[in-house]
Amino acid sequence: QVQLVESGGGSVQPGGSLSVSCAASGIIFRFNSMAWYRQAPGKERELVATLTGSGSTNYADSVKGRFTISRDNAKNTVYLQMNSLKPEDTAVYYCNTQWRLRSYWGQGTQVTVSS
């Protein structure tokens, strides 16, 4: 059974930093691509960043240079470090992976950027 459990997030002022984590189980983590999505109120879910098993990364233009996705294969965990946060980064952040032709999501964690 595949499970993705997010942690971290919270509230921060503009310009601040936050980190979110996603612990995965039920997959061969070190080979799997992992992704972070986010969904702001009233908006569609959007892709934020991806990280392949070989270490290749891809970022949405809106977060390039500010966010960093990384993984710890020993802990089956993927991270998203978010710096220089803006109010428009406010959203629920979701971890995602594909396994055996199915897509799996975590429960989401709230990130709020406000003064």
PDB file of C-alpha atoms in Angstrom:
ATOM      1  CA  GLN A   1       0.000   0.000   0.000  1.00  0.00           C
ATOM      2  CA  VAL A   2       1.450   3.314  -1.101  1.00  0.00           C
ATOM      3  CA  GLN A   3       1.365   6.104   1.459  1.00  0.00           C
ATOM      4  CA  LEU A   4       2.638   9.669   1.293  1.00  0.00           C
ATOM      5  CA  VAL A   5       2.665  11.622   4.526  1.00  0.00           C
ATOM      6  CA  GLU A   6       3.501  15.323   4.461  1.00  0.00           C
ATOM      7  CA  SER A   7       4.747  17.385   7.353  1.00  0.00           C
ATOM      8  CA  GLY A   8       6.003  20.887   7.897  1.00  0.00           C
ATOM      9  CA  GLY A   9       4.448  23.997   6.451  1.00  0.00           C
ATOM     10  CA  GLY A  10       2.818  26.645   8.600  1.00  0.00           C
ATOM     11  CA  SER A  11       2.687  30.424   8.529  1.00  0.00           C
ATOM     12  CA  VAL A  12       5.457  32.867   7.671  1.00  0.00           C
ATOM     13  CA  GLN A  13       5.846  36.499   6.725  1.00  0.00           C
ATOM     14  CA  PRO A  14       6.727  37.509   3.171  1.00  0.00           C
ATOM     15  CA  GLY A  15      10.403  36.967   2.507  1.00  0.00           C
ATOM     16  CA  GLY A  16      10.612  34.151   4.997  1.00  0.00           C
ATOM     17  CA  SER A  17      11.409  30.466   4.566  1.00  0.00           C
ATOM     18  CA  LEU A  18       9.621  27.202   5.205  1.00  0.00           C
ATOM     19  CA  SER A  19      10.266  23.570   4.486  1.00  0.00           C
ATOM     20  CA  VAL A  20       7.841  20.731   3.862  1.00  0.00           C
ATOM     21  CA  SER A  21       8.608  17.023   3.889  1.00  0.00           C
ATOM     22  CA  CYS A  22       6.948  13.934   2.461  1.00  0.00           C
ATOM     23  CA  ALA A  23       7.655  10.448   3.756  1.00  0.00           C
ATOM     24  CA  ALA A  24       6.838   7.688   1.293  1.00  0.00           C
ATOM     25  CA  SER A  25       6.161   4.015   1.829  1.00  0.00           C
ATOM     26  CA  GLY A  26       5.040   1.137  -0.367  1.00  0.00           C
ATOM     27  CA  ILE A  27       7.249   2.099  -3.325  1.00  0.00           C
ATOM     28  CA  ILE A  28      10.878   1.577  -4.334  1.00  0.00           C
ATOM     29  CA  PHE A  29      11.583   5.138  -3.380  1.00  0.00           C
ATOM     30  CA  ARG A  30      15.091   5.554  -4.769  1.00  0.00           C
ATOM     31  CA  PHE A  31      13.906   4.808  -8.312  1.00  0.00           C
ATOM     32  CA  ASN A  32      10.715   6.840  -8.248  1.00  0.00           C
ATOM     33  CA  SER A  33      10.172  10.372  -9.421  1.00  0.00           C
ATOM     34  CA  MET A  34       8.591  12.574  -6.774  1.00  0.00           C
ATOM     35  CA  ALA A  35       6.736  15.830  -7.170  1.00  0.00           C
ATOM     36  CA  TRP A  36       5.274  18.698  -5.199  1.00  0.00           C
ATOM     37  CA  TYR A  37       2.037  20.366  -6.254  1.00  0.00           C
ATOM     38  CA  ARG A  38       0.072  23.162  -4.660  1.00  0.00           C
ATOM     39  CA  GLN A  39      -3.483  24.384  -4.723  1.00  0.00           C
ATOM     40  CA  ALA A  40      -4.511  27.865  -3.712  1.00  0.00           C
ATOM     41  CA  PRO A  41      -8.118  28.714  -2.795  1.00  0.00           C
ATOM     42  CA  GLY A  42     -10.276  28.937  -5.894  1.00  0.00           C
ATOM     43  CA  LYS A  43      -7.472  27.802  -8.182  1.00  0.00           C
ATOM     44  CA  GLU A  44      -6.507  24.560  -9.873  1.00  0.00           C
ATOM     45  CA  ARG A  45      -3.771  22.355  -8.501  1.00  0.00           C
ATOM     46  CA  GLU A  46      -0.451  23.229 -10.118  1.00  0.00           C
ATOM     47  CA  LEU A  47       2.909  21.509 -10.406  1.00  0.00           C
ATOM     48  CA  VAL A  48       5.621  23.150  -8.325  1.00  0.00           C
ATOM     49  CA  ALA A  49       8.665  20.898  -8.660  1.00  0.00           C
ATOM     50  CA  THR A  50       9.733  17.409  -9.698  1.00  0.00           C
ATOM     51  CA  LEU A  51      12.726  15.257  -8.851  1.00  0.00           C
ATOM     52  CA  THR A  52      13.554  12.052 -10.676  1.00  0.00           C
ATOM     53  CA  GLY A  53      15.233   8.996  -9.221  1.00  0.00           C
ATOM     54  CA  SER A  54      18.419   9.992 -11.063  1.00  0.00           C
ATOM     55  CA  GLY A  55      18.361  13.448  -9.501  1.00  0.00           C
ATOM     56  CA  SER A  56      17.018  15.620 -12.311  1.00  0.00           C
ATOM     57  CA  THR A  57      14.868  18.514 -11.189  1.00  0.00           C
ATOM     58  CA  ASN A  58      12.261  20.724 -12.788  1.00  0.00           C
ATOM     59  CA  TYR A  59      10.532  23.784 -11.361  1.00  0.00           C
ATOM     60  CA  ALA A  60       7.582  25.954 -12.187  1.00  0.00           C
ATOM     61  CA  ASP A  61       8.711  29.345 -13.451  1.00  0.00           C
ATOM     62  CA  SER A  62       7.017  31.023 -10.510  1.00  0.00           C
ATOM     63  CA  VAL A  63       9.299  29.288  -7.979  1.00  0.00           C
ATOM     64  CA  LYS A  64      12.605  28.975  -9.856  1.00  0.00           C
ATOM     65  CA  GLY A  65      15.494  30.303  -7.822  1.00  0.00           C
ATOM     66  CA  ARG A  66      13.423  30.319  -4.620  1.00  0.00           C
ATOM     67  CA  PHE A  67      12.359  26.695  -4.055  1.00  0.00           C
ATOM     68  CA  THR A  68      14.546  23.590  -3.924  1.00  0.00           C
ATOM     69  CA  ILE A  69      13.350  20.006  -4.118  1.00  0.00           C
ATOM     70  CA  SER A  70      15.580  17.301  -2.680  1.00  0.00           C
ATOM     71  CA  ARG A  71      15.400  13.734  -1.462  1.00  0.00           C
ATOM     72  CA  ASP A  72      16.918  11.453   1.147  1.00  0.00           C
ATOM     73  CA  ASN A  73      16.701   7.918  -0.183  1.00  0.00           C
ATOM     74  CA  ALA A  74      17.800   6.456   3.156  1.00  0.00           C
ATOM     75  CA  LYS A  75      14.726   8.025   4.771  1.00  0.00           C
ATOM     76  CA  ASN A  76      12.341   7.595   1.809  1.00  0.00           C
ATOM     77  CA  THR A  77      11.645  11.289   2.117  1.00  0.00           C
ATOM     78  CA  VAL A  78      11.366  14.178  -0.333  1.00  0.00           C
ATOM     79  CA  TYR A  79      11.690  17.775   0.750  1.00  0.00           C
ATOM     80  CA  LEU A  80      10.718  21.173  -0.569  1.00  0.00           C
ATOM     81  CA  GLN A  81      12.716  24.082   0.788  1.00  0.00           C
ATOM     82  CA  MET A  82      10.926  27.366   0.140  1.00  0.00           C
ATOM     83  CA  ASN A  83      12.790  30.656   0.431  1.00  0.00           C
ATOM     84  CA  SER A  84      11.838  34.257  -0.295  1.00  0.00           C
ATOM     85  CA  LEU A  85       8.211  33.320   0.126  1.00  0.00           C
ATOM     86  CA  LYS A  86       5.515  35.542  -1.335  1.00  0.00           C
ATOM     87  CA  PRO A  87       1.836  35.864  -0.458  1.00  0.00           C
ATOM     88  CA  GLU A  88       1.006  34.181  -3.766  1.00  0.00           C
ATOM     89  CA  ASP A  89       2.801  31.047  -2.535  1.00  0.00           C
ATOM     90  CA  THR A  90      -0.026  30.551  -0.052  1.00  0.00           C
ATOM     91  CA  ALA A  91      -1.597  27.176  -0.803  1.00  0.00           C
ATOM     92  CA  VAL A  92      -2.011  23.614   0.314  1.00  0.00           C
ATOM     93  CA  TYR A  93       1.095  21.724  -0.787  1.00  0.00           C
ATOM     94  CA  TYR A  94       0.754  18.104  -1.892  1.00  0.00           C
ATOM     95  CA  CYS A  95       3.317  15.379  -2.445  1.00  0.00           C
ATOM     96  CA  ASN A  96       2.766  13.144  -5.471  1.00  0.00           C
ATOM     97  CA  THR A  97       4.238  10.046  -7.047  1.00  0.00           C
ATOM     98  CA  GLN A  98       3.338   7.542  -9.732  1.00  0.00           C
ATOM     99  CA  TRP A  99       3.565   3.832  -8.965  1.00  0.00           C
ATOM    100  CA  ARG A 100       2.429   0.981 -11.176  1.00  0.00           C
ATOM    101  CA  LEU A 101       0.386   3.270 -13.422  1.00  0.00           C
ATOM    102  CA  ARG A 102      -1.419   4.932 -10.539  1.00  0.00           C
ATOM    103  CA  SER A 103      -1.014   8.387  -9.102  1.00  0.00           C
ATOM    104  CA  TYR A 104      -0.768   8.829  -5.335  1.00  0.00           C
ATOM    105  CA  TRP A 105      -1.194  11.953  -3.233  1.00  0.00           C
ATOM    106  CA  GLY A 106      -0.450  12.945   0.298  1.00  0.00           C
ATOM    107  CA  GLN A 107      -3.029  14.597   2.503  1.00  0.00           C
ATOM    108  CA  GLY A 108      -1.587  18.069   1.932  1.00  0.00           C
ATOM    109  CA  THR A 109      -0.037  20.622   4.244  1.00  0.00           C
ATOM    110  CA  GLN A 110      -0.966  24.291   4.487  1.00  0.00           C
ATOM    111  CA  VAL A 111       1.554  27.021   3.751  1.00  0.00           C
ATOM    112  CA  THR A 112       0.421  30.570   4.496  1.00  0.00           C
ATOM    113  CA  VAL A 113       2.482  33.641   3.631  1.00  0.00           C
ATOM    114  CA  SER A 114       1.071  36.785   5.160  1.00  0.00           C
ATOM    115  CA  SER A 115       2.156  39.893   6.984  1.00  0.00           C
TER     116      SER A 115
END
